[in-house]
CSV table of C-alpha atoms and ligand atoms in Angstrom, one decimal:
chain,number,residue,atom,x,y,z
A,1,MET,CA,7.8,16.3,12.6
A,2,ASP,CA,10.8,14.8,14.4
A,3,PHE,CA,8.8,14.1,17.5
A,4,PHE,CA,7.5,10.9,15.8
A,5,PHE,CA,10.9,9.6,14.9
A,6,ASN,CA,14.1,8.4,16.5
A,7,GLN,CA,17.7,8.5,15.1
A,8,GLU,CA,17.2,5.2,13.2
A,9,HIS,CA,14.1,6.5,11.4
A,10,LEU,CA,15.9,9.7,10.3
A,11,LEU,CA,18.9,7.7,9.0
A,12,LEU,CA,16.5,5.4,7.1
A,13,ARG,CA,14.8,8.4,5.6
A,14,SER,CA,18.1,9.9,4.5
A,15,ARG,CA,19.3,6.6,3.0
A,16,VAL,CA,16.2,5.9,1.0
A,17,ARG,CA,16.0,9.5,-0.1
A,18,SER,CA,19.5,9.5,-1.6
A,19,TRP,CA,18.8,6.1,-3.3
A,20,VAL,CA,15.6,7.5,-4.8
A,21,GLU,CA,17.4,10.7,-6.0
A,22,LYS,CA,20.0,8.6,-7.7
A,23,ASN,CA,17.9,5.8,-9.1
A,24,LEU,CA,14.3,6.9,-9.5
A,25,ILE,CA,14.0,10.7,-9.9
A,26,PRO,CA,16.1,11.0,-13.1
A,27,GLY,CA,13.7,8.9,-15.0
A,28,ILE,CA,10.0,8.5,-14.4
A,29,ARG,CA,9.2,6.6,-17.5
A,30,GLU,CA,6.7,4.1,-18.7
A,31,GLU,CA,8.2,0.7,-19.4
A,32,ALA,CA,6.5,-1.6,-21.9
A,33,ASP,CA,7.4,-4.6,-19.8
A,34,ILE,CA,5.9,-3.8,-16.4
A,35,ASP,CA,6.6,-7.3,-15.0
A,36,LYS,CA,10.3,-7.0,-15.8
A,37,GLN,CA,10.5,-3.6,-14.3
A,38,ALA,CA,8.6,-4.7,-11.2
A,39,ARG,CA,10.8,-7.8,-10.7
A,40,GLN,CA,13.9,-5.6,-11.0
A,41,LEU,CA,12.6,-3.1,-8.5
A,42,VAL,CA,11.9,-5.8,-5.9
A,43,SER,CA,15.4,-7.2,-6.4
A,44,HIS,CA,17.0,-3.7,-6.1
A,45,LEU,CA,14.9,-2.9,-3.0
A,46,GLY,CA,16.1,-6.2,-1.5
A,47,GLN,CA,19.8,-5.5,-2.3
A,48,GLU,CA,19.5,-2.1,-0.7
A,49,GLY,CA,18.1,-3.7,2.4
A,50,PHE,CA,14.8,-1.8,2.1
A,51,THR,CA,12.5,-4.8,1.9
A,52,ALA,CA,14.1,-6.1,5.1
A,53,TYR,CA,11.9,-3.6,6.9
A,54,VAL,CA,8.8,-5.8,6.2
A,55,ALA,CA,10.0,-8.6,8.5
A,56,ALA,CA,11.3,-9.0,12.1
A,57,LYS,CA,15.0,-9.5,12.6
A,58,LYS,CA,14.6,-13.1,13.6
A,59,PHE,CA,13.2,-13.8,10.1
A,60,GLY,CA,15.7,-11.8,8.0
A,61,GLY,CA,14.3,-8.4,8.8
A,62,ALA,CA,16.1,-5.1,9.6
A,63,ARG,CA,14.7,-4.5,13.1
A,64,GLU,CA,13.6,-6.4,16.1
A,65,ASN,CA,9.9,-6.0,15.0
A,66,VAL,CA,8.1,-4.5,12.0
A,67,GLN,CA,7.5,-0.8,12.5
A,68,ALA,CA,4.8,1.2,10.7
A,69,ARG,CA,7.0,4.3,10.8
A,70,ASP,CA,9.7,2.5,8.8
A,71,LEU,CA,7.1,1.3,6.2
A,72,CYS,CA,5.7,4.9,6.0
A,73,ILE,CA,9.1,6.5,5.5
A,74,LEU,CA,9.9,4.0,2.8
A,75,ARG,CA,6.6,4.3,1.0
A,76,GLU,CA,6.7,8.1,1.1
A,77,GLU,CA,10.2,8.4,-0.3
A,78,LEU,CA,9.7,5.7,-2.9
A,79,ALA,CA,6.4,7.1,-4.1
A,80,ARG,CA,8.1,10.5,-4.6
A,81,GLY,CA,10.4,8.8,-7.1
A,82,SER,CA,8.1,6.1,-8.7
A,83,ALA,CA,4.6,4.8,-7.9
A,84,LEU,CA,5.6,1.4,-9.2
A,85,ALA,CA,8.6,1.2,-6.8
A,86,ASP,CA,6.2,2.1,-4.0
A,87,THR,CA,3.7,-0.6,-5.1
A,88,MET,CA,6.4,-3.3,-5.2
A,89,PHE,CA,7.6,-2.4,-1.7
A,90,ALA,CA,4.1,-2.1,-0.3
A,91,MET,CA,3.1,-5.5,-1.6
A,92,GLN,CA,6.1,-7.1,0.1
A,93,ALA,CA,4.7,-5.7,3.3
A,94,LEU,CA,1.0,-6.4,2.7
A,95,GLY,CA,1.6,-9.9,1.4
A,96,SER,CA,3.9,-10.9,4.3
A,97,TYR,CA,2.3,-9.2,7.3
A,98,PRO,CA,-0.4,-11.9,7.8
A,99,ILE,CA,2.5,-14.4,8.1
A,100,THR,CA,4.3,-12.1,10.6
A,101,ILE,CA,1.2,-11.8,12.9
A,102,ALA,CA,-0.3,-15.2,12.5
A,103,GLY,CA,2.3,-17.6,11.1
A,104,SER,CA,3.8,-20.5,12.9
A,105,GLU,CA,7.6,-20.5,13.5
A,106,GLU,CA,8.0,-22.9,10.5
A,107,GLN,CA,5.9,-20.7,8.2
A,108,LYS,CA,7.8,-17.6,9.2
A,109,GLN,CA,11.2,-19.3,8.7
A,110,ARG,CA,10.1,-20.6,5.3
A,111,TYR,CA,8.4,-17.5,3.8
A,112,LEU,CA,9.6,-14.3,5.4
A,113,PRO,CA,13.4,-14.4,4.8
A,114,PRO,CA,13.2,-14.6,0.9
A,115,ILE,CA,10.5,-11.8,0.9
A,116,ALA,CA,12.7,-9.7,3.2
A,117,ARG,CA,15.7,-10.2,0.8
A,118,GLY,CA,13.5,-9.3,-2.3
A,119,GLU,CA,14.1,-12.8,-3.7
A,120,ALA,CA,10.4,-13.8,-3.4
A,121,ILE,CA,7.5,-11.6,-4.3
A,122,ALA,CA,4.4,-11.5,-2.1
A,123,ALA,CA,0.7,-10.9,-2.7
A,124,PHE,CA,-2.5,-10.5,-0.6
A,125,ALA,CA,-5.6,-12.1,-2.0
A,126,LEU,CA,-8.8,-10.9,-0.4
A,127,THR,CA,-11.0,-9.1,-3.0
A,128,GLU,CA,-13.5,-11.1,-5.1
A,129,PRO,CA,-15.8,-10.2,-8.0
A,130,GLN,CA,-18.8,-10.0,-5.5
A,131,ALA,CA,-16.8,-9.1,-2.4
A,132,GLY,CA,-15.0,-5.7,-2.6
A,133,SER,CA,-15.9,-3.4,0.3
A,134,ASP,CA,-18.3,-6.0,1.5
A,135,LEU,CA,-16.3,-9.0,2.7
A,136,SER,CA,-19.4,-10.8,4.0
A,137,SER,CA,-20.1,-11.6,0.3
A,138,MET,CA,-16.9,-13.7,0.0
A,139,GLU,CA,-17.5,-17.0,-1.9
A,140,THR,CA,-14.1,-18.6,-2.1
A,141,ARG,CA,-14.3,-21.9,-0.2
A,142,ALA,CA,-11.6,-24.0,1.5
A,143,VAL,CA,-12.9,-27.5,2.3
A,144,SER,CA,-11.0,-29.5,4.8
A,145,ARG,CA,-10.5,-33.1,3.6
A,146,GLY,CA,-7.9,-35.5,5.0
A,147,GLY,CA,-4.6,-33.7,5.5
A,148,GLU,CA,-5.4,-30.8,3.1
A,149,TYR,CA,-7.7,-28.0,2.2
A,150,ARG,CA,-9.3,-27.8,-1.3
A,151,LEU,CA,-9.7,-24.2,-2.4
A,152,THR,CA,-12.2,-23.1,-5.0
A,153,GLY,CA,-13.0,-19.6,-6.1
A,154,VAL,CA,-11.9,-16.4,-7.8
A,155,LYS,CA,-10.0,-13.4,-6.5
A,156,CYS,CA,-9.8,-10.2,-8.6
A,157,PHE,CA,-7.7,-7.0,-8.4
A,158,ILE,CA,-4.8,-9.0,-6.9
A,159,SER,CA,-1.6,-7.0,-7.1
A,160,ASN,CA,1.3,-9.1,-8.2
A,161,ALA,CA,-1.0,-11.7,-9.7
A,162,GLY,CA,1.2,-14.0,-11.8
A,163,LEU,CA,4.3,-12.3,-10.5
A,164,ALA,CA,4.3,-13.4,-6.8
A,165,GLN,CA,5.5,-16.7,-5.5
A,166,THR,CA,3.8,-16.4,-2.1
A,167,TYR,CA,0.1,-15.5,-1.8
A,168,THR,CA,-1.8,-14.9,1.5
A,169,VAL,CA,-5.3,-16.1,0.6
A,170,PHE,CA,-8.6,-15.6,2.4
A,171,ALA,CA,-11.3,-18.3,2.0
A,172,LEU,CA,-14.4,-19.6,3.8
A,173,THR,CA,-13.9,-22.7,5.8
A,174,ASP,CA,-17.3,-22.4,7.4
A,175,PRO,CA,-19.7,-20.4,5.2
A,176,GLU,CA,-22.5,-20.6,7.8
A,177,LYS,CA,-20.5,-18.4,10.1
A,178,LYS,CA,-20.2,-15.8,7.4
A,179,THR,CA,-17.2,-13.5,8.1
A,180,LYS,CA,-16.4,-15.5,11.3
A,181,GLY,CA,-15.9,-18.5,9.0
A,182,ILE,CA,-13.1,-16.9,7.0
A,183,SER,CA,-9.6,-18.5,7.3
A,184,ALA,CA,-6.2,-17.4,6.0
A,185,PHE,CA,-3.8,-19.6,4.0
A,186,VAL,CA,-0.3,-19.2,2.5
A,187,VAL,CA,-0.5,-20.5,-1.1
A,188,GLU,CA,2.5,-21.0,-3.3
A,189,ALA,CA,2.1,-20.0,-6.9
A,190,ASN,CA,3.2,-23.5,-8.1
A,191,THR,CA,0.4,-25.3,-6.2
A,192,PRO,CA,-1.6,-27.4,-8.7
A,193,GLY,CA,-5.0,-25.7,-9.2
A,194,PHE,CA,-3.7,-22.2,-8.7
A,195,VAL,CA,-4.4,-20.4,-12.0
A,196,LEU,CA,-3.6,-16.9,-13.3
A,197,LYS,CA,-6.8,-16.0,-15.1
A,198,GLU,CA,-6.0,-12.6,-16.5
A,199,ARG,CA,-3.9,-9.5,-16.1
A,200,THR,CA,-5.9,-6.3,-15.6
A,201,PRO,CA,-4.5,-3.2,-17.3
A,202,LEU,CA,-4.8,-0.1,-15.1
A,203,LEU,CA,-4.7,3.7,-15.5
A,204,SER,CA,-1.2,3.7,-14.0
A,205,PRO,CA,1.4,0.9,-14.4
A,206,HIS,CA,0.6,-1.7,-11.7
A,207,PRO,CA,1.0,-5.5,-12.0
A,208,ILE,CA,-2.5,-6.8,-11.1
A,209,GLY,CA,-4.9,-9.4,-12.2
A,210,VAL,CA,-7.4,-12.2,-11.5
A,211,ILE,CA,-6.4,-15.5,-10.0
A,212,ALA,CA,-8.5,-18.6,-9.5
A,213,PHE,CA,-8.4,-21.7,-7.3
A,214,GLU,CA,-9.6,-24.7,-9.2
A,215,ASP,CA,-9.7,-27.5,-6.7
A,216,CYS,CA,-6.4,-26.2,-5.5
A,217,ARG,CA,-5.1,-28.5,-2.8
A,218,VAL,CA,-3.1,-27.0,0.0
A,219,PRO,CA,-1.6,-29.0,2.9
A,220,ARG,CA,-3.1,-28.2,6.3
A,221,THR,CA,0.3,-26.8,7.3
A,222,GLN,CA,-0.5,-23.8,5.0
A,223,LEU,CA,-3.4,-22.6,7.3
A,224,LEU,CA,-2.4,-19.3,9.0
A,225,GLY,CA,-3.5,-19.2,12.7
A,226,GLN,CA,-6.7,-21.1,13.5
A,227,GLU,CA,-9.7,-21.7,11.3
A,228,GLY,CA,-12.1,-18.8,11.5
A,229,GLU,CA,-9.3,-16.3,12.3
A,230,GLY,CA,-9.0,-15.0,8.7
A,231,LEU,CA,-11.0,-11.8,9.0
A,232,LYS,CA,-9.1,-10.8,12.2
A,233,ILE,CA,-5.8,-11.5,10.4
A,234,ALA,CA,-6.9,-9.4,7.4
A,235,LEU,CA,-8.3,-6.5,9.4
A,236,THR,CA,-5.2,-6.4,11.7
A,237,THR,CA,-3.0,-6.4,8.7
A,238,LEU,CA,-5.0,-3.5,7.1
A,239,ASP,CA,-5.0,-1.5,10.4
A,240,THR,CA,-1.2,-1.5,10.2
A,241,LEU,CA,-0.8,-1.0,6.5
A,242,ARG,CA,-3.6,1.6,6.0
A,243,CYS,CA,-1.5,4.5,7.2
A,244,THR,CA,1.2,3.5,4.7
A,245,VAL,CA,-1.2,4.1,1.8
A,246,GLY,CA,-1.5,7.7,3.2
A,247,ALA,CA,2.4,7.8,3.3
A,248,ALA,CA,2.5,6.9,-0.4
A,249,ALA,CA,-0.1,9.7,-1.1
A,250,VAL,CA,2.2,12.1,0.8
A,251,GLY,CA,5.2,11.0,-1.4
A,252,LEU,CA,3.2,11.6,-4.7
A,253,ALA,CA,1.9,14.9,-3.4
A,254,GLN,CA,5.4,16.0,-2.3
A,255,ARG,CA,6.7,15.3,-5.8
A,256,ALA,CA,3.7,17.2,-7.4
A,257,LEU,CA,4.4,20.2,-5.2
A,258,GLU,CA,8.1,20.2,-6.1
A,259,GLU,CA,7.3,20.0,-9.8
A,260,ALA,CA,4.7,22.9,-9.4
A,261,VAL,CA,7.2,25.1,-7.6
A,262,GLN,CA,9.9,24.6,-10.2
A,263,TYR,CA,7.6,25.0,-13.1
A,264,SER,CA,6.0,28.2,-11.7
A,265,ARG,CA,9.4,29.8,-11.3
A,266,LYS,CA,10.5,28.9,-14.8
A,267,ARG,CA,7.4,29.6,-16.9
A,268,ARG,CA,6.8,33.3,-17.8
A,269,GLN,CA,3.5,34.8,-19.0
A,270,PHE,CA,2.4,38.4,-19.1
A,271,GLY,CA,6.1,39.4,-18.6
A,272,GLN,CA,6.6,37.5,-15.3
A,273,ALA,CA,7.1,34.1,-13.8
A,274,LEU,CA,3.9,32.3,-12.9
A,275,ALA,CA,5.2,32.1,-9.3
A,276,GLU,CA,5.0,35.9,-9.1
A,277,PHE,CA,1.2,35.9,-9.5
A,278,GLN,CA,-0.6,35.8,-6.2
A,279,ALA,CA,-3.1,33.3,-7.6
A,280,THR,CA,-0.3,30.9,-8.1
A,281,GLN,CA,1.2,31.6,-4.7
A,282,PHE,CA,-2.1,30.9,-3.0
A,283,LYS,CA,-2.3,27.5,-4.8
A,284,LEU,CA,1.2,26.6,-3.7
A,285,ALA,CA,0.4,27.7,-0.1
A,286,ASP,CA,-2.7,25.5,0.0
A,287,MET,CA,-0.9,22.6,-1.5
A,288,ALA,CA,1.9,22.8,1.0
A,289,THR,CA,-0.4,23.2,3.9
A,290,GLU,CA,-2.6,20.2,3.0
A,291,LEU,CA,0.6,18.2,2.4
A,292,GLU,CA,1.9,19.0,5.9
A,293,ALA,CA,-1.4,18.1,7.5
A,294,SER,CA,-1.4,14.8,5.7
A,295,ARG,CA,2.1,14.0,6.8
A,296,LEU,CA,1.2,14.7,10.4
A,297,LEU,CA,-1.8,12.5,10.3
A,298,VAL,CA,0.1,9.7,8.6
A,299,TYR,CA,3.0,9.7,11.1
A,300,GLN,CA,0.7,10.1,14.1
A,301,ALA,CA,-1.1,7.0,12.9
A,302,ALA,CA,2.1,5.1,12.4
A,303,TRP,CA,3.4,6.2,15.8
A,304,THR,CA,0.1,5.0,17.3
A,305,ARG,CA,0.5,1.6,15.7
A,306,ASP,CA,4.2,1.4,16.9
A,307,HIS,CA,3.1,2.3,20.5
A,308,ASN,CA,0.1,-0.1,20.6
A,309,GLN,CA,-2.4,2.6,21.2
A,310,SER,CA,-6.0,1.6,21.2
A,311,ASP,CA,-7.3,4.3,18.8
A,312,LEU,CA,-5.2,2.9,15.9
A,313,LYS,CA,-8.2,2.1,13.7
A,314,GLN,CA,-9.6,5.6,13.9
A,315,LYS,CA,-6.2,7.3,13.4
A,316,SER,CA,-5.2,5.1,10.5
A,317,SER,CA,-8.5,5.6,8.7
A,318,MET,CA,-8.3,9.3,9.2
A,319,ALA,CA,-4.7,9.3,7.9
A,320,LYS,CA,-5.6,7.3,4.8
A,321,LEU,CA,-8.8,9.2,4.1
A,322,TYR,CA,-7.3,12.7,4.4
A,323,ALA,CA,-3.9,12.0,2.8
A,324,THR,CA,-5.2,10.3,-0.3
A,325,GLU,CA,-8.0,12.9,-0.9
A,326,ALA,CA,-5.5,15.7,-0.3
A,327,ALA,CA,-3.0,14.2,-2.6
A,328,GLN,CA,-5.6,14.1,-5.4
A,329,ARG,CA,-6.3,17.8,-4.9
A,330,ILE,CA,-2.5,18.7,-4.7
A,331,VAL,CA,-1.7,16.7,-7.9
A,332,ASP,CA,-4.6,18.3,-9.7
A,333,GLN,CA,-3.4,21.8,-8.8
A,334,ALA,CA,0.1,21.0,-9.8
A,335,LEU,CA,-1.2,19.9,-13.2
A,336,GLN,CA,-3.2,23.1,-13.5
A,337,ILE,CA,-0.1,25.2,-12.8
A,338,HIS,CA,1.6,23.4,-15.7
A,339,GLY,CA,-1.2,24.4,-18.1
A,340,GLY,CA,-1.2,22.4,-21.3
A,341,THR,CA,2.2,20.9,-20.5
A,342,GLY,CA,0.5,19.1,-17.6
A,343,VAL,CA,-1.5,16.9,-19.8
A,344,VAL,CA,1.3,15.9,-22.1
A,345,VAL,CA,1.9,12.2,-21.8
A,346,GLY,CA,5.2,11.4,-20.1
A,347,THR,CA,5.5,14.6,-18.1
A,348,PRO,CA,5.9,14.0,-14.3
A,349,VAL,CA,2.6,15.6,-13.4
A,350,GLU,CA,0.7,13.7,-16.0
A,351,ARG,CA,2.1,10.5,-14.6
A,352,LEU,CA,1.3,11.6,-11.0
A,353,TYR,CA,-2.2,12.4,-12.0
A,354,ARG,CA,-2.8,8.8,-13.0
A,355,ASP,CA,-0.7,7.3,-10.2
A,356,VAL,CA,-2.6,9.1,-7.4
A,357,ARG,CA,-6.1,7.9,-8.3
A,358,ALA,CA,-6.1,4.3,-7.1
A,359,LEU,CA,-5.0,5.2,-3.5
A,360,ARG,CA,-8.5,6.4,-2.7
A,361,ILE,CA,-9.9,3.0,-3.6
A,362,TYR,CA,-7.6,0.2,-2.4
A,363,GLU,CA,-7.3,-1.0,1.2
A,364,GLY,CA,-10.7,0.5,1.9
A,365,THR,CA,-12.3,3.2,-0.2
A,366,SER,CA,-12.6,6.8,1.1
A,367,GLU,CA,-16.3,6.1,1.8
A,368,ILE,CA,-15.5,3.0,3.9
A,369,GLN,CA,-12.9,5.0,5.8
A,370,ARG,CA,-15.6,7.6,6.6
A,371,LEU,CA,-17.9,4.8,7.8
A,372,VAL,CA,-15.2,3.5,10.1
A,373,ILE,CA,-14.5,7.0,11.5
A,374,ALA,CA,-18.1,7.8,12.0
A,375,ARG,CA,-19.0,4.5,13.6
A,376,ASN,CA,-16.1,4.9,16.1
A,377,LEU,CA,-17.1,8.4,16.9
A,378,LEU,CA,-20.7,7.5,17.5
A,379,LYS,CA,-19.8,4.3,19.5
A,380,ASN,CA,-17.7,6.4,21.9
A,381,SER,CA,-20.2,9.1,22.4
A,382,GLN,CA,-22.7,9.3,25.2
A,383,PRO,CA,-26.4,9.9,24.4
A,384,GLY,CA,-27.1,13.6,25.2
B,1,LIG,C1,-4.7,-0.5,-7.7
B,1,LIG,C2,-5.5,-1.5,-6.9
B,1,LIG,C3,-4.8,-2.5,-6.2
B,1,LIG,C4,-5.4,-3.5,-5.5
B,1,LIG,N1,-4.8,-4.5,-4.9
B,1,LIG,C5,-5.4,-5.5,-4.2
B,1,LIG,C6,-4.7,-6.6,-3.6
B,1,LIG,O1,-3.5,-6.7,-3.8
B,1,LIG,N2,-5.5,-7.5,-3.0
B,1,LIG,C7,-6.8,-7.4,-2.8
B,1,LIG,O2,-7.4,-8.3,-2.2
B,1,LIG,N3,-7.5,-6.4,-3.3
B,1,LIG,C8,-6.9,-5.4,-4.0
B,1,LIG,N4,-7.5,-4.3,-4.6
B,1,LIG,C9,-9.0,-4.3,-4.5
B,1,LIG,C10,-9.5,-3.2,-3.6
B,1,LIG,O3,-9.2,-3.4,-2.2
B,1,LIG,C11,-11.0,-3.0,-3.9
B,1,LIG,O4,-11.1,-2.4,-5.2
B,1,LIG,C12,-11.7,-2.1,-2.8
B,1,LIG,O5,-11.8,-2.7,-1.6
B,1,LIG,C13,-13.1,-1.7,-3.3
B,1,LIG,O6,-13.8,-2.8,-3.7
B,1,LIG,P1,-14.6,-2.7,-5.2
B,1,LIG,O7,-13.6,-2.3,-6.2
B,1,LIG,O8,-15.2,-4.0,-5.3
B,1,LIG,O9,-15.6,-1.6,-5.0
B,1,LIG,P2,-17.1,-1.7,-4.3
B,1,LIG,O10,-17.0,-2.3,-3.0
B,1,LIG,O11,-18.0,-2.3,-5.3
B,1,LIG,O12,-17.5,-0.1,-4.2
B,1,LIG,C14,-17.9,0.7,-5.3
B,1,LIG,C15,-18.2,2.1,-4.8
B,1,LIG,O13,-19.3,2.0,-3.8
B,1,LIG,C16,-18.9,2.5,-2.6
B,1,LIG,N5,-19.4,1.8,-1.5
B,1,LIG,C17,-19.4,0.4,-1.2
B,1,LIG,N6,-20.0,0.2,-0.1
B,1,LIG,C18,-20.5,1.3,0.4
B,1,LIG,C19,-21.2,1.7,1.6
B,1,LIG,N7,-21.5,0.8,2.5
B,1,LIG,N8,-21.4,3.0,1.8
B,1,LIG,C20,-21.1,3.9,0.9
B,1,LIG,N9,-20.4,3.7,-0.2
B,1,LIG,C21,-20.1,2.4,-0.5
B,1,LIG,C22,-17.3,2.4,-2.6
B,1,LIG,O14,-16.8,3.4,-1.7
B,1,LIG,C23,-17.0,2.7,-4.0
B,1,LIG,O15,-17.0,4.1,-4.2
B,1,LIG,C24,-6.9,-3.4,-5.4
B,1,LIG,C25,-7.6,-2.4,-6.0
B,1,LIG,C26,-6.9,-1.4,-6.8
B,1,LIG,C27,-7.7,-0.4,-7.5
């Protein structure tokens, strides 16, 4: 694995791993107040300097430029300890990356340092009730009038809805141009007309909800890049962040494998430990092999991003698809090895079973990743 990393990556991994061991592993527990826990996590991740990896050094970040390998290392290690910690870190990256790639100097100076310090929470608002996988069905409008844009529309499944201060929002400035008429904006939560409509309870603890723009007036200075560049900004952001979803899957699967190994050594049936049955050993072997394959795909994609290679889209789709699907299988087998104990609420594998599911859906479902991979494959093939 080390061929994807330099010394700084290895140091980061060892630092975040010890923090996770000390602060997250001892207590995977459900908190009644998810928002409070989420805010505390962002603040701790900021104090530890982990959220600093989402921004470039000039804007309060840890490194000269944002690196996908750093983001993957952090997501993998955090997810091994707590899916909520991973989510909170991931959203700092996803919500701020559009500003990193398309923001003006002023926008970067204003928004990135507080996000990098974990003092401001970020969100990314793309999905709508009628526009999930199909972004061409977007309805949110941004009408330019005088020195401002007036935003109207609804965004659903927005992580950190109601919690974040800084939202990257995608809206149509020119509906006739369809996806080419999408523009990106930075919207502050206290802007008049910005409304939290509802919070959406999920299978696994995750602050998420519906927001609406009700004649929400944002100054022209909040436009990211040029009008019509929104789709490009969203897709470039997702191309970089997609492999990090795979990294989170690797972290959850790693934890599931560790739990399964420990339990199979302890639990005795028919006079021997479960680990002594070849059927259990075969399960563990398959889990470990799929996990390693996922890890290789994830860090290959992250390396590809960090070295500006042209096949990033293909590699990151493959990494996300394989790692999230494999993590689902690994967690399921870990639960099976635990028998009845695996479905008892509050056990680590029961929690992992719920935590792993959403990864196959957000930032492009598995089906959409397959479409991307197949399209690339066919585009680059010669007729026979
Ligand atoms: C935990 C979580 C966090 C999220 N956070 C955010 C966020 O912060 N910001 C944000 O903007 N969005 C967020 N989302 C939304 C997420 O990106 C969407 O749920 C996702 O893009 C899928 O859209 P959809 O749910 O509308 O499903 P649909 O697009 O309605 O898809 C439903 C099913 O149909 C399949 N399908 C759709 N089109 C095709 C096709 N052409 N071929 C084959 N199958 C197809 C899909 O794969 C899926 O299985 C989040 C979602 C979740 C679950």
